[in-house]
mmCIF file with all atom_site columns, C-alpha atoms and ligand atoms in Angstrom:
data_model
loop_
_atom_site.group_PDB
_atom_site.id
_atom_site.type_symbol
_atom_site.label_atom_id
_atom_site.label_alt_id
_atom_site.label_comp_id
_atom_site.label_asym_id
_atom_site.label_entity_id
_atom_site.label_seq_id
_atom_site.pdbx_PDB_ins_code
_atom_site.Cartn_x
_atom_site.Cartn_y
_atom_site.Cartn_z
_atom_site.occupancy
_atom_site.B_iso_or_equiv
_atom_site.pdbx_formal_charge
_atom_site.auth_seq_id
_atom_site.auth_comp_id
_atom_site.auth_asym_id
_atom_site.auth_atom_id
_atom_site.pdbx_PDB_model_num
ATOM   1   C CA  . MET A 1 1   ? -14.159 -8.611  5.168   1.00 97.00 ? 15  MET A CA  1
ATOM   2   C CA  . LYS A 1 2   ? -11.082 -9.737  3.235   1.00 98.00 ? 16  LYS A CA  1
ATOM   3   C CA  . ILE A 1 3   ? -9.101  -6.782  1.912   1.00 98.00 ? 17  ILE A CA  1
ATOM   4   C CA  . VAL A 1 4   ? -6.286  -6.865  -0.637  1.00 99.00 ? 18  VAL A CA  1
ATOM   5   C CA  . ILE A 1 5   ? -3.908  -3.915  -0.830  1.00 99.00 ? 19  ILE A CA  1
ATOM   6   C CA  . LEU A 1 6   ? -1.988  -3.245  -4.024  1.00 99.00 ? 20  LEU A CA  1
ATOM   7   C CA  . ASN A 1 7   ? 0.826   -0.882  -3.077  1.00 98.00 ? 21  ASN A CA  1
ATOM   8   C CA  . GLY A 1 8   ? 2.294   0.797   -6.139  1.00 98.00 ? 22  GLY A CA  1
ATOM   9   C CA  . SER A 1 9   ? 4.965   2.799   -4.316  1.00 98.00 ? 23  SER A CA  1
ATOM   10  C CA  . PRO A 1 10  ? 8.581   1.659   -4.647  1.00 98.00 ? 24  PRO A CA  1
ATOM   11  C CA  . ARG A 1 11  ? 9.473   3.240   -1.296  1.00 98.00 ? 25  ARG A CA  1
ATOM   12  C CA  . PRO A 1 12  ? 9.156   0.729   1.591   1.00 97.00 ? 26  PRO A CA  1
ATOM   13  C CA  . ARG A 1 13  ? 8.993   3.548   4.122   1.00 97.00 ? 27  ARG A CA  1
ATOM   14  C CA  . GLY A 1 14  ? 7.367   6.152   1.890   1.00 98.00 ? 28  GLY A CA  1
ATOM   15  C CA  . SER A 1 15  ? 4.201   8.202   2.168   1.00 98.00 ? 29  SER A CA  1
ATOM   16  C CA  . SER A 1 16  ? 1.981   5.453   0.751   1.00 98.00 ? 30  SER A CA  1
ATOM   17  C CA  . SER A 1 17  ? 3.388   2.983   3.280   1.00 98.00 ? 31  SER A CA  1
ATOM   18  C CA  . ARG A 1 18  ? 2.657   5.326   6.184   1.00 98.00 ? 32  ARG A CA  1
ATOM   19  C CA  . LEU A 1 19  ? -0.870  5.932   4.946   1.00 98.00 ? 33  LEU A CA  1
ATOM   20  C CA  . LEU A 1 20  ? -1.368  2.198   4.434   1.00 98.00 ? 34  LEU A CA  1
ATOM   21  C CA  . ALA A 1 21  ? -0.122  1.440   7.945   1.00 98.00 ? 35  ALA A CA  1
ATOM   22  C CA  . ALA A 1 22  ? -2.734  3.831   9.363   1.00 98.00 ? 36  ALA A CA  1
ATOM   23  C CA  . PHE A 1 23  ? -5.426  2.412   7.087   1.00 98.00 ? 37  PHE A CA  1
ATOM   24  C CA  . THR A 1 24  ? -4.473  -1.143  8.112   1.00 98.00 ? 38  THR A CA  1
ATOM   25  C CA  . GLU A 1 25  ? -4.571  -0.262  11.811  1.00 98.00 ? 39  GLU A CA  1
ATOM   26  C CA  . GLY A 1 26  ? -8.120  1.081   11.401  1.00 98.00 ? 40  GLY A CA  1
ATOM   27  C CA  . ALA A 1 27  ? -9.285  -1.841  9.283   1.00 98.00 ? 41  ALA A CA  1
ATOM   28  C CA  . GLN A 1 28  ? -7.805  -4.451  11.654  1.00 98.00 ? 42  GLN A CA  1
ATOM   29  C CA  . ALA A 1 29  ? -9.428  -2.755  14.647  1.00 98.00 ? 43  ALA A CA  1
ATOM   30  C CA  . ALA A 1 30  ? -12.739 -3.099  12.809  1.00 98.00 ? 44  ALA A CA  1
ATOM   31  C CA  . GLY A 1 31  ? -12.116 -6.830  12.359  1.00 98.00 ? 45  GLY A CA  1
ATOM   32  C CA  . HIS A 1 32  ? -11.078 -6.940  8.710   1.00 98.00 ? 46  HIS A CA  1
ATOM   33  C CA  . GLY A 1 33  ? -8.326  -9.192  7.367   1.00 98.00 ? 47  GLY A CA  1
ATOM   34  C CA  . LEU A 1 34  ? -5.724  -7.644  5.076   1.00 98.00 ? 48  LEU A CA  1
ATOM   35  C CA  . THR A 1 35  ? -3.236  -8.960  2.542   1.00 98.00 ? 49  THR A CA  1
ATOM   36  C CA  . ARG A 1 36  ? -0.759  -6.454  1.172   1.00 98.00 ? 50  ARG A CA  1
ATOM   37  C CA  . PHE A 1 37  ? 1.267   -6.751  -2.006  1.00 98.00 ? 51  PHE A CA  1
ATOM   38  C CA  . ASP A 1 38  ? 4.213   -4.391  -2.395  1.00 98.00 ? 52  ASP A CA  1
ATOM   39  C CA  . LEU A 1 39  ? 4.254   -4.568  -6.163  1.00 98.00 ? 53  LEU A CA  1
ATOM   40  C CA  . ASP A 1 40  ? 7.689   -3.018  -6.668  1.00 98.00 ? 54  ASP A CA  1
ATOM   41  C CA  . ARG A 1 41  ? 9.277   -5.951  -4.841  1.00 98.00 ? 55  ARG A CA  1
ATOM   42  C CA  . MET A 1 42  ? 7.441   -8.534  -6.860  1.00 98.00 ? 56  MET A CA  1
ATOM   43  C CA  . ASN A 1 43  ? 8.097   -10.182 -10.166 1.00 98.00 ? 57  ASN A CA  1
ATOM   44  C CA  . ILE A 1 44  ? 5.249   -8.786  -12.272 1.00 98.00 ? 58  ILE A CA  1
ATOM   45  C CA  . HIS A 1 45  ? 5.621   -8.213  -15.981 1.00 98.00 ? 59  HIS A CA  1
ATOM   46  C CA  . PRO A 1 46  ? 3.439   -6.109  -18.306 1.00 98.00 ? 60  PRO A CA  1
ATOM   47  C CA  . CYS A 1 47  ? 0.569   -7.659  -20.267 1.00 98.00 ? 61  CYS A CA  1
ATOM   48  C CA  . ARG A 1 48  ? 1.753   -8.909  -23.661 1.00 98.00 ? 62  ARG A CA  1
ATOM   49  C CA  . ALA A 1 49  ? -1.677  -8.630  -25.312 1.00 98.00 ? 63  ALA A CA  1
ATOM   50  C CA  . CYS A 1 50  ? -1.260  -12.170 -26.668 1.00 98.00 ? 64  CYS A CA  1
ATOM   51  C CA  . TYR A 1 51  ? -4.789  -13.187 -25.600 1.00 98.00 ? 65  TYR A CA  1
ATOM   52  C CA  . TYR A 1 52  ? -3.447  -16.548 -24.413 1.00 98.00 ? 66  TYR A CA  1
ATOM   53  C CA  . CYS A 1 53  ? -5.577  -16.077 -21.283 1.00 97.00 ? 67  CYS A CA  1
ATOM   54  C CA  . GLU A 1 54  ? -8.762  -15.958 -23.360 1.00 96.00 ? 68  GLU A CA  1
ATOM   55  C CA  . ASP A 1 55  ? -8.178  -19.515 -24.594 1.00 96.00 ? 69  ASP A CA  1
ATOM   56  C CA  . HIS A 1 56  ? -6.762  -20.836 -21.321 1.00 96.00 ? 70  HIS A CA  1
ATOM   57  C CA  . ASP A 1 57  ? -9.423  -20.140 -18.717 1.00 94.00 ? 71  ASP A CA  1
ATOM   58  C CA  . GLY A 1 58  ? -7.827  -16.916 -17.498 1.00 94.00 ? 72  GLY A CA  1
ATOM   59  C CA  . VAL A 1 59  ? -4.342  -18.368 -17.103 1.00 96.00 ? 73  VAL A CA  1
ATOM   60  C CA  . CYS A 1 60  ? -1.682  -15.865 -18.207 1.00 97.00 ? 74  CYS A CA  1
ATOM   61  C CA  . ILE A 1 61  ? 1.231   -16.881 -20.398 1.00 97.00 ? 75  ILE A CA  1
ATOM   62  C CA  . ARG A 1 62  ? 3.460   -14.891 -18.043 1.00 97.00 ? 76  ARG A CA  1
ATOM   63  C CA  . ARG A 1 63  ? 4.313   -17.260 -15.194 1.00 95.00 ? 77  ARG A CA  1
ATOM   64  C CA  . ASP A 1 64  ? 5.111   -14.641 -12.578 1.00 98.00 ? 78  ASP A CA  1
ATOM   65  C CA  . ASP A 1 65  ? 3.820   -13.322 -9.237  1.00 98.00 ? 79  ASP A CA  1
ATOM   66  C CA  . MET A 1 66  ? 0.620   -11.902 -10.712 1.00 98.00 ? 80  MET A CA  1
ATOM   67  C CA  . ALA A 1 67  ? -1.048  -15.308 -10.465 1.00 98.00 ? 81  ALA A CA  1
ATOM   68  C CA  . LYS A 1 68  ? -0.944  -15.207 -6.660  1.00 98.00 ? 82  LYS A CA  1
ATOM   69  C CA  . VAL A 1 69  ? -2.061  -11.550 -6.622  1.00 98.00 ? 83  VAL A CA  1
ATOM   70  C CA  . LEU A 1 70  ? -5.107  -12.345 -8.755  1.00 98.00 ? 84  LEU A CA  1
ATOM   71  C CA  . LYS A 1 71  ? -5.902  -15.441 -6.702  1.00 98.00 ? 85  LYS A CA  1
ATOM   72  C CA  . SER A 1 72  ? -5.889  -13.309 -3.559  1.00 98.00 ? 86  SER A CA  1
ATOM   73  C CA  . ILE A 1 73  ? -8.015  -10.560 -5.160  1.00 98.00 ? 87  ILE A CA  1
ATOM   74  C CA  . LEU A 1 74  ? -10.590 -13.083 -6.349  1.00 98.00 ? 88  LEU A CA  1
ATOM   75  C CA  . ASP A 1 75  ? -10.840 -14.365 -2.788  1.00 98.00 ? 89  ASP A CA  1
ATOM   76  C CA  . ALA A 1 76  ? -11.361 -10.853 -1.325  1.00 98.00 ? 90  ALA A CA  1
ATOM   77  C CA  . GLU A 1 77  ? -14.217 -8.375  -1.049  1.00 98.00 ? 91  GLU A CA  1
ATOM   78  C CA  . LEU A 1 78  ? -12.330 -5.081  -1.153  1.00 98.00 ? 92  LEU A CA  1
ATOM   79  C CA  . LEU A 1 79  ? -9.392  -3.877  -3.201  1.00 98.00 ? 93  LEU A CA  1
ATOM   80  C CA  . VAL A 1 80  ? -7.157  -0.989  -2.127  1.00 99.00 ? 94  VAL A CA  1
ATOM   81  C CA  . PHE A 1 81  ? -5.275  0.833   -4.866  1.00 99.00 ? 95  PHE A CA  1
ATOM   82  C CA  . ALA A 1 82  ? -2.363  2.684   -3.266  1.00 99.00 ? 96  ALA A CA  1
ATOM   83  C CA  . THR A 1 83  ? -0.059  4.768   -5.418  1.00 99.00 ? 97  THR A CA  1
ATOM   84  C CA  . PRO A 1 84  ? 2.107   7.844   -5.279  1.00 98.00 ? 98  PRO A CA  1
ATOM   85  C CA  . MET A 1 85  ? 0.992   10.289  -7.941  1.00 98.00 ? 99  MET A CA  1
ATOM   86  C CA  . TYR A 1 86  ? 3.479   10.024  -10.786 1.00 98.00 ? 100 TYR A CA  1
ATOM   87  C CA  . TYR A 1 87  ? 3.099   12.457  -13.667 1.00 98.00 ? 101 TYR A CA  1
ATOM   88  C CA  . PHE A 1 88  ? -0.548  13.108  -12.766 1.00 98.00 ? 102 PHE A CA  1
ATOM   89  C CA  . GLY A 1 89  ? -1.452  9.431   -12.740 1.00 98.00 ? 103 GLY A CA  1
ATOM   90  C CA  . MET A 1 90  ? -0.704  6.183   -10.963 1.00 98.00 ? 104 MET A CA  1
ATOM   91  C CA  . SER A 1 91  ? 2.749   4.602   -10.712 1.00 99.00 ? 105 SER A CA  1
ATOM   92  C CA  . ALA A 1 92  ? 3.909   2.132   -13.348 1.00 98.00 ? 106 ALA A CA  1
ATOM   93  C CA  . GLN A 1 93  ? 4.039   -0.585  -10.699 1.00 98.00 ? 107 GLN A CA  1
ATOM   94  C CA  . LEU A 1 94  ? 0.312   -0.294  -10.053 1.00 99.00 ? 108 LEU A CA  1
ATOM   95  C CA  . LYS A 1 95  ? -0.654  0.191   -13.694 1.00 99.00 ? 109 LYS A CA  1
ATOM   96  C CA  . THR A 1 96  ? 1.345   -2.890  -14.694 1.00 98.00 ? 110 THR A CA  1
ATOM   97  C CA  . ALA A 1 97  ? -0.566  -4.994  -12.176 1.00 98.00 ? 111 ALA A CA  1
ATOM   98  C CA  . ILE A 1 98  ? -3.933  -3.542  -13.226 1.00 98.00 ? 112 ILE A CA  1
ATOM   99  C CA  . ASP A 1 99  ? -3.237  -4.304  -16.894 1.00 98.00 ? 113 ASP A CA  1
ATOM   100 C CA  . ARG A 1 100 ? -2.750  -7.908  -15.838 1.00 98.00 ? 114 ARG A CA  1
ATOM   101 C CA  . PHE A 1 101 ? -6.320  -7.944  -14.464 1.00 98.00 ? 115 PHE A CA  1
ATOM   102 C CA  . PHE A 1 102 ? -7.174  -8.565  -18.129 1.00 98.00 ? 116 PHE A CA  1
ATOM   103 C CA  . ALA A 1 103 ? -6.797  -12.326 -17.600 1.00 98.00 ? 117 ALA A CA  1
ATOM   104 C CA  . ALA A 1 104 ? -9.465  -12.232 -14.876 1.00 97.00 ? 118 ALA A CA  1
ATOM   105 C CA  . ASP A 1 105 ? -11.671 -9.390  -16.152 1.00 95.00 ? 119 ASP A CA  1
ATOM   106 C CA  . GLY A 1 106 ? -14.846 -11.458 -16.334 1.00 96.00 ? 120 GLY A CA  1
ATOM   107 C CA  . LYS A 1 107 ? -14.433 -12.947 -12.869 1.00 97.00 ? 121 LYS A CA  1
ATOM   108 C CA  . LEU A 1 108 ? -13.557 -9.566  -11.386 1.00 98.00 ? 122 LEU A CA  1
ATOM   109 C CA  . ARG A 1 109 ? -16.560 -7.836  -12.919 1.00 98.00 ? 123 ARG A CA  1
ATOM   110 C CA  . ALA A 1 110 ? -18.880 -10.592 -11.729 1.00 98.00 ? 124 ALA A CA  1
ATOM   111 C CA  . LYS A 1 111 ? -17.631 -10.255 -8.146  1.00 97.00 ? 125 LYS A CA  1
ATOM   112 C CA  . ARG A 1 112 ? -18.741 -6.618  -7.761  1.00 97.00 ? 126 ARG A CA  1
ATOM   113 C CA  . MET A 1 113 ? -15.999 -5.866  -5.271  1.00 98.00 ? 127 MET A CA  1
ATOM   114 C CA  . LYS A 1 114 ? -15.513 -2.736  -3.214  1.00 98.00 ? 128 LYS A CA  1
ATOM   115 C CA  . SER A 1 115 ? -12.513 -0.469  -3.635  1.00 98.00 ? 129 SER A CA  1
ATOM   116 C CA  . VAL A 1 116 ? -10.522 2.350   -2.094  1.00 98.00 ? 130 VAL A CA  1
ATOM   117 C CA  . LEU A 1 117 ? -7.904  4.723   -3.527  1.00 98.00 ? 131 LEU A CA  1
ATOM   118 C CA  . ILE A 1 118 ? -5.000  6.012   -1.417  1.00 99.00 ? 132 ILE A CA  1
ATOM   119 C CA  . ALA A 1 119 ? -2.657  8.414   -3.186  1.00 98.00 ? 133 ALA A CA  1
ATOM   120 C CA  . PRO A 1 120 ? -0.078  10.857  -1.834  1.00 98.00 ? 134 PRO A CA  1
ATOM   121 C CA  . ALA A 1 121 ? 1.140   13.652  -4.104  1.00 98.00 ? 135 ALA A CA  1
ATOM   122 C CA  . ALA A 1 122 ? 3.629   16.482  -3.664  1.00 98.00 ? 136 ALA A CA  1
ATOM   123 C CA  . ASP A 1 123 ? 1.504   19.147  -5.326  1.00 98.00 ? 137 ASP A CA  1
ATOM   124 C CA  . THR A 1 124 ? -0.975  21.117  -3.255  1.00 98.00 ? 138 THR A CA  1
ATOM   125 C CA  . ASP A 1 125 ? -3.347  22.074  -6.065  1.00 97.00 ? 139 ASP A CA  1
ATOM   126 C CA  . PRO A 1 126 ? -6.383  19.733  -6.121  1.00 96.00 ? 140 PRO A CA  1
ATOM   127 C CA  . ALA A 1 127 ? -6.605  20.227  -9.890  1.00 97.00 ? 141 ALA A CA  1
ATOM   128 C CA  . VAL A 1 128 ? -3.561  17.980  -10.405 1.00 96.00 ? 142 VAL A CA  1
ATOM   129 C CA  . SER A 1 129 ? -5.502  14.942  -9.182  1.00 96.00 ? 143 SER A CA  1
ATOM   130 C CA  . ARG A 1 130 ? -8.120  15.123  -11.940 1.00 97.00 ? 144 ARG A CA  1
ATOM   131 C CA  . GLY A 1 131 ? -6.375  12.572  -14.155 1.00 98.00 ? 145 GLY A CA  1
ATOM   132 C CA  . LEU A 1 132 ? -5.757  10.037  -11.406 1.00 98.00 ? 146 LEU A CA  1
ATOM   133 C CA  . LEU A 1 133 ? -9.300  10.370  -10.078 1.00 98.00 ? 147 LEU A CA  1
ATOM   134 C CA  . ALA A 1 134 ? -10.882 10.079  -13.527 1.00 98.00 ? 148 ALA A CA  1
ATOM   135 C CA  . HIS A 1 135 ? -8.793  6.978   -14.204 1.00 98.00 ? 149 HIS A CA  1
ATOM   136 C CA  . TYR A 1 136 ? -9.764  5.403   -10.890 1.00 98.00 ? 150 TYR A CA  1
ATOM   137 C CA  . GLU A 1 137 ? -13.455 6.180   -11.496 1.00 98.00 ? 151 GLU A CA  1
ATOM   138 C CA  . GLN A 1 138 ? -13.321 4.667   -14.971 1.00 98.00 ? 152 GLN A CA  1
ATOM   139 C CA  . ILE A 1 139 ? -11.674 1.510   -13.623 1.00 98.00 ? 153 ILE A CA  1
ATOM   140 C CA  . CYS A 1 140 ? -14.356 1.282   -10.918 1.00 98.00 ? 154 CYS A CA  1
ATOM   141 C CA  . GLN A 1 141 ? -17.083 1.629   -13.509 1.00 98.00 ? 155 GLN A CA  1
ATOM   142 C CA  . TYR A 1 142 ? -15.581 -0.976  -15.833 1.00 98.00 ? 156 TYR A CA  1
ATOM   143 C CA  . LEU A 1 143 ? -14.781 -3.525  -13.118 1.00 98.00 ? 157 LEU A CA  1
ATOM   144 C CA  . ARG A 1 144 ? -18.041 -2.780  -11.282 1.00 98.00 ? 158 ARG A CA  1
ATOM   145 C CA  . LEU A 1 145 ? -16.139 -1.796  -8.153  1.00 98.00 ? 159 LEU A CA  1
ATOM   146 C CA  . GLN A 1 146 ? -18.093 0.072   -5.507  1.00 98.00 ? 160 GLN A CA  1
ATOM   147 C CA  . ASP A 1 147 ? -15.935 2.976   -4.394  1.00 98.00 ? 161 ASP A CA  1
ATOM   148 C CA  . GLN A 1 148 ? -15.657 3.195   -0.588  1.00 98.00 ? 162 GLN A CA  1
ATOM   149 C CA  . GLY A 1 149 ? -13.445 6.267   -0.482  1.00 98.00 ? 163 GLY A CA  1
ATOM   150 C CA  . ARG A 1 150 ? -10.504 8.095   -2.000  1.00 98.00 ? 164 ARG A CA  1
ATOM   151 C CA  . LEU A 1 151 ? -7.751  9.578   0.091   1.00 98.00 ? 165 LEU A CA  1
ATOM   152 C CA  . LEU A 1 152 ? -5.690  12.049  -1.898  1.00 98.00 ? 166 LEU A CA  1
ATOM   153 C CA  . ALA A 1 153 ? -2.931  13.304  0.369   1.00 98.00 ? 167 ALA A CA  1
ATOM   154 C CA  . LEU A 1 154 ? -1.872  16.521  -1.348  1.00 98.00 ? 168 LEU A CA  1
ATOM   155 C CA  . GLY A 1 155 ? 1.272   18.417  -0.346  1.00 98.00 ? 169 GLY A CA  1
ATOM   156 C CA  . ILE A 1 156 ? 3.077   15.217  0.646   1.00 98.00 ? 170 ILE A CA  1
ATOM   157 C CA  . ASN A 1 157 ? 6.475   14.892  -0.980  1.00 98.00 ? 171 ASN A CA  1
ATOM   158 C CA  . GLU A 1 158 ? 8.214   12.962  1.792   1.00 98.00 ? 172 GLU A CA  1
ATOM   159 C CA  . PRO A 1 159 ? 6.674   10.660  4.416   1.00 98.00 ? 173 PRO A CA  1
ATOM   160 C CA  . GLU A 1 160 ? 7.549   13.151  7.188   1.00 98.00 ? 174 GLU A CA  1
ATOM   161 C CA  . ASP A 1 161 ? 5.295   15.686  5.490   1.00 98.00 ? 175 ASP A CA  1
ATOM   162 C CA  . LEU A 1 162 ? 2.395   13.623  6.838   1.00 98.00 ? 176 LEU A CA  1
ATOM   163 C CA  . ASP A 1 163 ? 3.274   14.682  10.399  1.00 98.00 ? 177 ASP A CA  1
ATOM   164 C CA  . GLY A 1 164 ? 0.795   17.199  11.695  1.00 97.00 ? 178 GLY A CA  1
ATOM   165 C CA  . THR A 1 165 ? -1.631  16.706  8.803   1.00 98.00 ? 179 THR A CA  1
ATOM   166 C CA  . GLU A 1 166 ? -5.079  15.164  8.966   1.00 98.00 ? 180 GLU A CA  1
ATOM   167 C CA  . PHE A 1 167 ? -4.156  12.461  6.445   1.00 98.00 ? 181 PHE A CA  1
ATOM   168 C CA  . LEU A 1 168 ? -2.979  9.703   8.800   1.00 98.00 ? 182 LEU A CA  1
ATOM   169 C CA  . GLU A 1 169 ? -6.131  9.971   10.877  1.00 98.00 ? 183 GLU A CA  1
ATOM   170 C CA  . ALA A 1 170 ? -8.202  10.089  7.662   1.00 98.00 ? 184 ALA A CA  1
ATOM   171 C CA  . ALA A 1 171 ? -6.508  6.873   6.484   1.00 98.00 ? 185 ALA A CA  1
ATOM   172 C CA  . ARG A 1 172 ? -7.146  5.175   9.826   1.00 98.00 ? 186 ARG A CA  1
ATOM   173 C CA  . ALA A 1 173 ? -10.779 6.319   9.803   1.00 98.00 ? 187 ALA A CA  1
ATOM   174 C CA  . LEU A 1 174 ? -11.204 5.095   6.227   1.00 98.00 ? 188 LEU A CA  1
ATOM   175 C CA  . GLY A 1 175 ? -10.067 1.613   7.274   1.00 98.00 ? 189 GLY A CA  1
ATOM   176 C CA  . ALA A 1 176 ? -12.099 1.656   10.493  1.00 98.00 ? 190 ALA A CA  1
ATOM   177 C CA  . GLY A 1 177 ? -15.270 2.767   8.746   1.00 98.00 ? 191 GLY A CA  1
ATOM   178 C CA  . LEU A 1 178 ? -15.394 0.008   6.146   1.00 98.00 ? 192 LEU A CA  1
ATOM   179 C CA  . ILE A 1 179 ? -18.486 -2.160  6.239   1.00 94.00 ? 193 ILE A CA  1
HETATM 180 C C1  . FMN B 2 .   ? 8.684   9.836   -10.908 1.00 69.36 ? 222 FMN B C1  1
HETATM 181 C C2  . FMN B 2 .   ? 7.913   10.750  -9.998  1.00 69.36 ? 222 FMN B C2  1
HETATM 182 C C3  . FMN B 2 .   ? 6.839   11.455  -10.506 1.00 69.36 ? 222 FMN B C3  1
HETATM 183 C C4  . FMN B 2 .   ? 6.087   12.272  -9.676  1.00 69.36 ? 222 FMN B C4  1
HETATM 184 N N1  . FMN B 2 .   ? 5.026   12.956  -10.213 1.00 69.36 ? 222 FMN B N1  1
HETATM 185 C C5  . FMN B 2 .   ? 4.274   13.736  -9.394  1.00 69.36 ? 222 FMN B C5  1
HETATM 186 C C6  . FMN B 2 .   ? 3.135   14.434  -9.927  1.00 69.36 ? 222 FMN B C6  1
HETATM 187 O O1  . FMN B 2 .   ? 2.817   14.381  -11.108 1.00 69.36 ? 222 FMN B O1  1
HETATM 188 N N2  . FMN B 2 .   ? 2.408   15.201  -9.074  1.00 69.36 ? 222 FMN B N2  1
HETATM 189 C C7  . FMN B 2 .   ? 2.720   15.305  -7.746  1.00 69.36 ? 222 FMN B C7  1
HETATM 190 O O2  . FMN B 2 .   ? 2.017   16.019  -7.032  1.00 69.36 ? 222 FMN B O2  1
HETATM 191 N N3  . FMN B 2 .   ? 3.772   14.635  -7.214  1.00 69.36 ? 222 FMN B N3  1
HETATM 192 C C8  . FMN B 2 .   ? 4.539   13.842  -8.015  1.00 69.36 ? 222 FMN B C8  1
HETATM 193 N N4  . FMN B 2 .   ? 5.595   13.139  -7.477  1.00 69.36 ? 222 FMN B N4  1
HETATM 194 C C9  . FMN B 2 .   ? 5.829   13.162  -6.016  1.00 69.36 ? 222 FMN B C9  1
HETATM 195 C C10 . FMN B 2 .   ? 5.229   11.933  -5.307  1.00 69.36 ? 222 FMN B C10 1
HETATM 196 O O3  . FMN B 2 .   ? 3.894   11.709  -5.651  1.00 69.36 ? 222 FMN B O3  1
HETATM 197 C C11 . FMN B 2 .   ? 5.333   12.134  -3.783  1.00 69.36 ? 222 FMN B C11 1
HETATM 198 O O4  . FMN B 2 .   ? 6.683   12.306  -3.424  1.00 69.36 ? 222 FMN B O4  1
HETATM 199 C C12 . FMN B 2 .   ? 4.724   11.005  -2.976  1.00 69.36 ? 222 FMN B C12 1
HETATM 200 O O5  . FMN B 2 .   ? 4.598   11.397  -1.623  1.00 69.36 ? 222 FMN B O5  1
HETATM 201 C C13 . FMN B 2 .   ? 5.584   9.747   -3.023  1.00 69.36 ? 222 FMN B C13 1
HETATM 202 O O6  . FMN B 2 .   ? 4.905   8.701   -2.364  1.00 69.36 ? 222 FMN B O6  1
HETATM 203 P P1  . FMN B 2 .   ? 5.701   7.405   -1.822  1.00 69.36 ? 222 FMN B P1  1
HETATM 204 O O7  . FMN B 2 .   ? 6.659   7.888   -0.761  1.00 69.36 ? 222 FMN B O7  1
HETATM 205 O O8  . FMN B 2 .   ? 4.646   6.536   -1.276  1.00 69.36 ? 222 FMN B O8  1
HETATM 206 O O9  . FMN B 2 .   ? 6.389   6.778   -2.978  1.00 69.36 ? 222 FMN B O9  1
HETATM 207 C C14 . FMN B 2 .   ? 6.400   12.361  -8.293  1.00 69.36 ? 222 FMN B C14 1
HETATM 208 C C15 . FMN B 2 .   ? 7.499   11.631  -7.788  1.00 69.36 ? 222 FMN B C15 1
HETATM 209 C C16 . FMN B 2 .   ? 8.250   10.848  -8.621  1.00 69.36 ? 222 FMN B C16 1
HETATM 210 C C17 . FMN B 2 .   ? 9.422   10.067  -8.053  1.00 69.36 ? 222 FMN B C17 1
#
């Protein structure tokens, strides 16, 4: 299966990256192919709501890196949303990319892709993840994504906090168990 990872963390060696490395190891061992986009390092601008894409066959007026991200997503079967929890939601990097799905909404919905959420957060109270989870679920429903798992790594402020937790193995198992 072709998997596209959208990494919304700005930290190259952060918690999301460590979780994604474990997830990738599991997924590769199971024979899946992965393409990862580290959104913070890319040139991706917010949607301008100009509706140019509606009259131009899904081509966005913004000529930036989002075109190659969307091309890759439309060629894949599973989408991984990875984000540190920021103010009870996803990072701006990930949200900016998701808003740009608008140009390919119809094609994305028709594909009925699978999806996964991977999200570290410093807080230990599961209640803080309600907003992020509700948002993810709503996006899945709208884009007709079939959720294959959510890994909320609570109590993780720094990547080292993952040491000795079950989260790295859970990420690896999530990748390895994809079918
Ligand atoms: C701007 C900002 C906002 C944050 N907001 C939250 C939050 O609302 N809840 C929480 O539990 N942690 C919050 N955190 C902590 C991060 O989610 C946590 O450090 C995470 O492990 C970072 O992941 P990364 O290393 O992949 O970027 C915030 C961190 C930053 C920098």
